Amino acid sequence: MDKETKNITDFINQKTGKNTGFLIPENYFDELEDNFTSEITIRSLSKKEVFTTPSNYFNTVENTILTKLDITTSKETKVISLQKRILQFVPLSAAAAVLLFIGLNYFNTNNTNTFDDITYTEITSWYENGYGETNNTDLATFLESEDFEDDFLTSINDNNLENYIDNIDEATFINEIE
């Protein structure tokens, strides 16, 4: 019979969608003792009011505190203008900047460069980067005839000259002609 009862309850539970007949909240037994003791504590407290406040206490508390502190709201505060202070330092800072500029330029005059300090590679890179332009008359004034050796023109053979002309870029050649 026990088996029949179990089958009947399982059938009813399937039709109703319930697993058991009774439901309890989750963690009910874990919190039961705490709930029970807190209920007993609340019931044991007295119901009479222990603390009382005077009538209109919360309406007048702010004024009472202010009168005890003796703070007057009409006290005038002194305002210091920052604009006047800043304008006092503007001429001073301008004079300091001028003195600093003059001093730095005066003490850095011992660094003078001469033409002897310039190297051949610096001059070459200057002309290669397009910073200088010269023509034949300018070169002729600076170069003396002694700078050229007599065998300079005879040392160029025809094969080297043909290779130079064959390998030259046409755009470069046109630029040299102009």
mmCIF file of C-alpha atoms in Angstrom:
data_model
loop_
_atom_site.group_PDB
_atom_site.id
_atom_site.type_symbol
_atom_site.label_atom_id
_atom_site.label_comp_id
_atom_site.label_asym_id
_atom_site.label_seq_id
_atom_site.Cartn_x
_atom_site.Cartn_y
_atom_site.Cartn_z
ATOM 1 C CA MET A 1 0.000 0.000 0.000
ATOM 2 C CA ASP A 2 2.881 2.236 0.711
ATOM 3 C CA LYS A 3 3.950 1.882 -2.890
ATOM 4 C CA GLU A 4 0.470 2.830 -4.094
ATOM 5 C CA THR A 5 0.431 5.959 -1.973
ATOM 6 C CA LYS A 6 3.776 7.000 -3.320
ATOM 7 C CA ASN A 7 2.586 6.527 -6.898
ATOM 8 C CA ILE A 8 -0.573 8.530 -6.193
ATOM 9 C CA THR A 9 1.389 11.434 -4.684
ATOM 10 C CA ASP A 10 3.852 11.386 -7.582
ATOM 11 C CA PHE A 11 0.960 11.476 -10.062
ATOM 12 C CA ILE A 12 -0.721 14.375 -8.260
ATOM 13 C CA ASN A 13 2.570 16.263 -8.016
ATOM 14 C CA GLN A 14 3.164 15.852 -11.749
ATOM 15 C CA LYS A 15 -0.305 17.174 -12.595
ATOM 16 C CA THR A 16 -0.125 20.126 -10.204
ATOM 17 C CA GLY A 17 3.530 20.919 -10.918
ATOM 18 C CA LYS A 18 4.622 20.675 -7.273
ATOM 19 C CA ASN A 19 7.280 18.377 -5.914
ATOM 20 C CA THR A 20 6.168 18.369 -2.291
ATOM 21 C CA GLY A 21 3.158 19.479 -0.382
ATOM 22 C CA PHE A 22 4.983 22.055 1.786
ATOM 23 C CA LEU A 23 7.447 24.766 0.796
ATOM 24 C CA ILE A 24 9.795 26.725 3.040
ATOM 25 C CA PRO A 25 12.031 29.641 2.098
ATOM 26 C CA GLU A 26 15.650 28.915 1.294
ATOM 27 C CA ASN A 27 18.003 29.038 4.364
ATOM 28 C CA TYR A 28 14.952 29.091 6.655
ATOM 29 C CA PHE A 29 16.494 26.874 9.328
ATOM 30 C CA ASP A 30 19.839 28.711 9.163
ATOM 31 C CA GLU A 31 18.161 32.026 10.005
ATOM 32 C CA LEU A 32 15.529 30.653 12.391
ATOM 33 C CA GLU A 33 17.576 31.084 15.568
ATOM 34 C CA ASP A 34 18.574 34.680 14.718
ATOM 35 C CA ASN A 35 14.983 35.627 13.910
ATOM 36 C CA PHE A 36 13.721 34.044 17.113
ATOM 37 C CA THR A 37 16.244 35.808 19.396
ATOM 38 C CA SER A 38 15.698 39.192 17.734
ATOM 39 C CA GLU A 39 11.911 38.848 18.216
ATOM 40 C CA ILE A 40 12.391 38.050 21.917
ATOM 41 C CA THR A 41 14.745 41.039 22.313
ATOM 42 C CA ILE A 42 12.273 43.403 20.673
ATOM 43 C CA ARG A 43 9.410 42.244 22.911
ATOM 44 C CA SER A 44 11.493 42.672 26.073
ATOM 45 C CA LEU A 45 12.193 46.376 25.358
ATOM 46 C CA SER A 46 10.028 48.890 27.192
ATOM 47 C CA LYS A 47 7.520 50.826 25.193
ATOM 48 C CA LYS A 48 7.813 54.099 27.073
ATOM 49 C CA GLU A 49 9.914 56.941 25.642
ATOM 50 C CA VAL A 50 13.192 57.355 27.459
ATOM 51 C CA PHE A 51 14.436 60.502 25.716
ATOM 52 C CA THR A 52 12.384 63.642 25.258
ATOM 53 C CA THR A 53 13.031 66.869 23.412
ATOM 54 C CA PRO A 54 11.669 70.295 24.255
ATOM 55 C CA SER A 55 8.851 71.624 22.122
ATOM 56 C CA ASN A 56 10.007 73.440 18.932
ATOM 57 C CA TYR A 57 13.547 72.190 19.564
ATOM 58 C CA PHE A 58 14.314 71.343 15.942
ATOM 59 C CA ASN A 59 12.836 74.629 14.714
ATOM 60 C CA THR A 60 15.028 76.784 16.971
ATOM 61 C CA VAL A 61 18.255 74.751 17.214
ATOM 62 C CA GLU A 62 20.010 76.590 14.366
ATOM 63 C CA ASN A 63 19.358 80.043 15.833
ATOM 64 C CA THR A 64 20.412 78.874 19.292
ATOM 65 C CA ILE A 65 23.765 77.571 18.013
ATOM 66 C CA LEU A 66 24.455 80.764 16.053
ATOM 67 C CA THR A 67 23.751 82.978 19.070
ATOM 68 C CA LYS A 68 26.033 80.871 21.274
ATOM 69 C CA LEU A 69 28.848 81.137 18.742
ATOM 70 C CA ASP A 70 28.254 84.896 18.408
ATOM 71 C CA ILE A 71 28.705 84.917 14.642
ATOM 72 C CA THR A 72 27.452 88.028 12.942
ATOM 73 C CA THR A 73 26.432 87.693 9.350
ATOM 74 C CA SER A 74 26.983 91.358 8.536
ATOM 75 C CA LYS A 75 30.745 91.178 9.100
ATOM 76 C CA GLU A 76 32.548 92.768 6.167
ATOM 77 C CA THR A 77 35.423 90.850 4.617
ATOM 78 C CA LYS A 78 38.517 92.529 3.262
ATOM 79 C CA VAL A 79 39.132 91.878 -0.450
ATOM 80 C CA ILE A 80 42.695 91.953 -1.692
ATOM 81 C CA SER A 81 42.956 92.669 -5.403
ATOM 82 C CA LEU A 82 45.303 90.306 -7.186
ATOM 83 C CA GLN A 83 45.324 92.511 -10.255
ATOM 84 C CA LYS A 84 47.173 95.296 -8.427
ATOM 85 C CA ARG A 85 49.774 92.882 -7.106
ATOM 86 C CA ILE A 86 50.346 91.336 -10.513
ATOM 87 C CA LEU A 87 50.633 94.735 -12.182
ATOM 88 C CA GLN A 88 53.324 95.693 -9.649
ATOM 89 C CA PHE A 89 55.516 92.802 -10.807
ATOM 90 C CA VAL A 90 55.080 93.278 -14.586
ATOM 91 C CA PRO A 91 57.698 96.067 -14.968
ATOM 92 C CA LEU A 92 60.084 94.193 -12.708
ATOM 93 C CA SER A 93 59.796 90.983 -14.715
ATOM 94 C CA ALA A 94 60.162 92.871 -18.030
ATOM 95 C CA ALA A 95 63.352 94.545 -16.781
ATOM 96 C CA ALA A 96 64.702 91.192 -15.603
ATOM 97 C CA ALA A 97 63.979 89.638 -19.018
ATOM 98 C CA VAL A 98 65.779 92.473 -20.838
ATOM 99 C CA LEU A 99 68.800 92.203 -18.532
ATOM 100 C CA LEU A 100 68.906 88.445 -18.993
ATOM 101 C CA PHE A 101 68.781 88.805 -22.785
ATOM 102 C CA ILE A 102 71.556 91.411 -22.821
ATOM 103 C CA GLY A 103 73.670 89.419 -20.387
ATOM 104 C CA LEU A 104 73.414 86.199 -22.359
ATOM 105 C CA ASN A 105 74.313 87.927 -25.622
ATOM 106 C CA TYR A 106 77.220 89.793 -24.026
ATOM 107 C CA PHE A 107 78.811 86.737 -22.464
ATOM 108 C CA ASN A 108 78.406 84.545 -25.558
ATOM 109 C CA THR A 109 80.414 86.811 -27.887
ATOM 110 C CA ASN A 110 83.682 84.917 -27.395
ATOM 111 C CA ASN A 111 82.422 82.119 -29.666
ATOM 112 C CA THR A 112 83.409 83.558 -33.047
ATOM 113 C CA ASN A 113 83.780 81.334 -36.075
ATOM 114 C CA THR A 114 86.325 81.914 -38.808
ATOM 115 C CA PHE A 115 86.588 80.591 -42.335
ATOM 116 C CA ASP A 116 89.400 78.321 -41.207
ATOM 117 C CA ASP A 117 86.931 76.439 -38.994
ATOM 118 C CA ILE A 118 84.781 75.434 -41.983
ATOM 119 C CA THR A 119 85.761 72.071 -43.438
ATOM 120 C CA TYR A 120 85.744 71.031 -47.071
ATOM 121 C CA THR A 121 82.923 68.516 -46.444
ATOM 122 C CA GLU A 122 80.714 71.224 -44.922
ATOM 123 C CA ILE A 123 81.169 73.424 -47.984
ATOM 124 C CA THR A 124 80.466 70.484 -50.287
ATOM 125 C CA SER A 125 77.297 69.501 -48.451
ATOM 126 C CA TRP A 126 76.198 73.147 -48.430
ATOM 127 C CA TYR A 127 76.389 73.331 -52.230
ATOM 128 C CA GLU A 128 74.926 69.836 -52.712
ATOM 129 C CA ASN A 129 71.876 70.704 -50.608
ATOM 130 C CA GLY A 130 71.196 73.752 -52.788
ATOM 131 C CA TYR A 131 72.126 76.503 -50.343
ATOM 132 C CA GLY A 132 74.680 78.115 -52.625
ATOM 133 C CA GLU A 133 74.850 78.953 -56.318
ATOM 134 C CA THR A 134 77.989 79.739 -58.262
ATOM 135 C CA ASN A 135 78.769 80.394 -61.871
ATOM 136 C CA ASN A 136 81.993 80.164 -63.828
ATOM 137 C CA THR A 137 82.995 83.785 -63.293
ATOM 138 C CA ASP A 138 82.664 83.420 -59.512
ATOM 139 C CA LEU A 139 84.849 80.333 -59.583
ATOM 140 C CA ALA A 140 87.381 82.049 -61.829
ATOM 141 C CA THR A 141 87.841 84.896 -59.367
ATOM 142 C CA PHE A 142 88.588 82.533 -56.500
ATOM 143 C CA LEU A 143 90.669 79.963 -58.299
ATOM 144 C CA GLU A 144 94.020 80.919 -59.604
ATOM 145 C CA SER A 145 95.618 79.409 -62.639
ATOM 146 C CA GLU A 146 98.196 77.766 -60.421
ATOM 147 C CA ASP A 147 95.511 75.583 -58.877
ATOM 148 C CA PHE A 148 95.157 73.643 -62.112
ATOM 149 C CA GLU A 149 97.833 71.279 -63.210
ATOM 150 C CA ASP A 150 98.877 71.189 -66.827
ATOM 151 C CA ASP A 151 98.286 67.488 -67.174
ATOM 152 C CA PHE A 152 94.727 67.786 -65.805
ATOM 153 C CA LEU A 153 93.141 67.923 -69.243
ATOM 154 C CA THR A 154 95.517 65.366 -70.761
ATOM 155 C CA SER A 155 94.750 62.766 -68.076
ATOM 156 C CA ILE A 156 91.166 62.368 -69.318
ATOM 157 C CA ASN A 157 91.007 59.708 -72.001
ATOM 158 C CA ASP A 158 88.284 59.295 -74.583
ATOM 159 C CA ASN A 159 86.809 56.120 -73.042
ATOM 160 C CA ASN A 160 86.244 57.800 -69.691
ATOM 161 C CA LEU A 161 84.655 60.788 -71.395
ATOM 162 C CA GLU A 162 82.297 58.572 -73.448
ATOM 163 C CA ASN A 163 81.289 56.571 -70.351
ATOM 164 C CA TYR A 164 80.526 59.793 -68.509
ATOM 165 C CA ILE A 165 78.345 61.125 -71.327
ATOM 166 C CA ASP A 166 76.556 57.764 -71.808
ATOM 167 C CA ASN A 167 75.749 57.376 -68.107
ATOM 168 C CA ILE A 168 74.574 60.920 -67.485
ATOM 169 C CA ASP A 169 70.883 61.390 -66.812
ATOM 170 C CA GLU A 170 69.128 63.365 -69.556
ATOM 171 C CA ALA A 171 67.351 65.667 -67.099
ATOM 172 C CA THR A 172 70.636 66.389 -65.347
ATOM 173 C CA PHE A 173 72.328 67.049 -68.680
ATOM 174 C CA ILE A 174 69.584 69.500 -69.687
ATOM 175 C CA ASN A 175 69.899 71.259 -66.325
ATOM 176 C CA GLU A 176 73.677 71.603 -66.792
ATOM 177 C CA ILE A 177 73.238 73.108 -70.244
ATOM 178 C CA GLU A 178 70.829 75.747 -68.999
#
